[in-house]
Amino acid sequence: MSFRSSIRAAAISNLLLAAAFVTVFCLATSASAVTLVWDADSNLQGTGTWDANTTQDWKTSNTAGAPDSKWNPNDGTLDAQFGGTLSAAATDGTGSANGKVTVSGTINVDSITLAPAAGTYALSGGVLHITNPTNSIVMNTISSGAARAQVIASQITGTDITVFTDSLTGGVNSLLTLGSPGTGVTNTFTGDLIFGGSNTASVGFAQININNPTALPATATVRMKRNNSQLLFGSGGASGSNTFTATYNNNIILNDGGSVATSQSIGAFSNGTVITLGGVISGNSGLIFQLGTGGGQGKIV
């Protein structure tokens, strides 16, 4: 090999190494999502619009003050956190007066944490494409009965959707409602609906409420990985007291966490609601048809 060829080969080698370093660096930096905190009213809460790189209603830190950020980039690498202290929620599924969030267009988000000290956020409109299949929606900070019920009535897309609830204070339950009363939204995520958290959890129910006939995709298996999981169909209260009739052919795995789950439940709130379950219900677990510790007037077939 000539001297000139050796120089050229060395230069190409160095360029390839540099390119590889840049690629690894980019992958490493994108692996850690940045959290933006909702702050539509300069007090870490508020009613407003969640859009892409338009409205400045986010904070880069969890401290009250004028919002300093827009939702950008809209590429699924950002986490969204909703906190503050909201007013008492309405009983029609629309949330607290200062907790109504209107989603505009398609928002790509890594995960969503719903953690107000009181009151109910209600996210509605648009599309939420959630890119994190293991911590999709985090309800792990619910410590007050006044903040137990949160609502996502926007269309949800993605793969697996895991509602993660682990530690809860005392007997407080966490309640996430998917869909709105009535005809509601059609969720189209392509994976499963997963109750995430500890299979040894002993306090508080992790409740996921399906609030209209199309809020649970027909292809999704419901996987209860957390002990004390409750799959509800119309839960009343802040979710609205609608009645509906629907058939769900989804498979349900009561104990998908690797050890015996002692308490899993399925229930419906309103008298007049008739839910037919046509899939396979499996798992080594106790199963009680109830809402909470014994409520629910709806019929499960």
PDB file of N, CA, C and O in Angstrom, residues 92 163 200 205 294:
ATOM      1  N   ASP A  92     -69.565  14.627  35.759  1.00  0.00           N
ATOM      2  CA  ASP A  92     -69.978  14.314  34.395  1.00  0.00           C
ATOM      3  C   ASP A  92     -68.815  13.879  33.519  1.00  0.00           C
ATOM      4  O   ASP A  92     -68.933  13.803  32.296  1.00  0.00           O
ATOM      5  N   VAL A 163     -50.726   1.039  32.884  1.00  0.00           N
ATOM      6  CA  VAL A 163     -51.098   2.002  33.914  1.00  0.00           C
ATOM      7  C   VAL A 163     -50.376   1.559  35.178  1.00  0.00           C
ATOM      8  O   VAL A 163     -50.723   0.536  35.780  1.00  0.00           O
ATOM      9  N   THR A 200     -47.352  -7.830  45.100  1.00  0.00           N
ATOM     10  CA  THR A 200     -47.515  -7.995  46.544  1.00  0.00           C
ATOM     11  C   THR A 200     -48.197  -6.785  47.178  1.00  0.00           C
ATOM     12  O   THR A 200     -48.269  -6.697  48.408  1.00  0.00           O
ATOM     13  N   PHE A 205     -56.753  -0.110  45.788  1.00  0.00           N
ATOM     14  CA  PHE A 205     -57.037  -0.738  44.505  1.00  0.00           C
ATOM     15  C   PHE A 205     -56.453   0.100  43.374  1.00  0.00           C
ATOM     16  O   PHE A 205     -56.532   1.331  43.393  1.00  0.00           O
ATOM     17  N   GLY A 294     -67.123  -3.373  47.498  1.00  0.00           N
ATOM     18  CA  GLY A 294     -68.390  -4.097  47.437  1.00  0.00           C
ATOM     19  C   GLY A 294     -69.489  -3.387  46.697  1.00  0.00           C
ATOM     20  O   GLY A 294     -70.637  -3.815  46.732  1.00  0.00           O
TER      21      GLY A 294
END
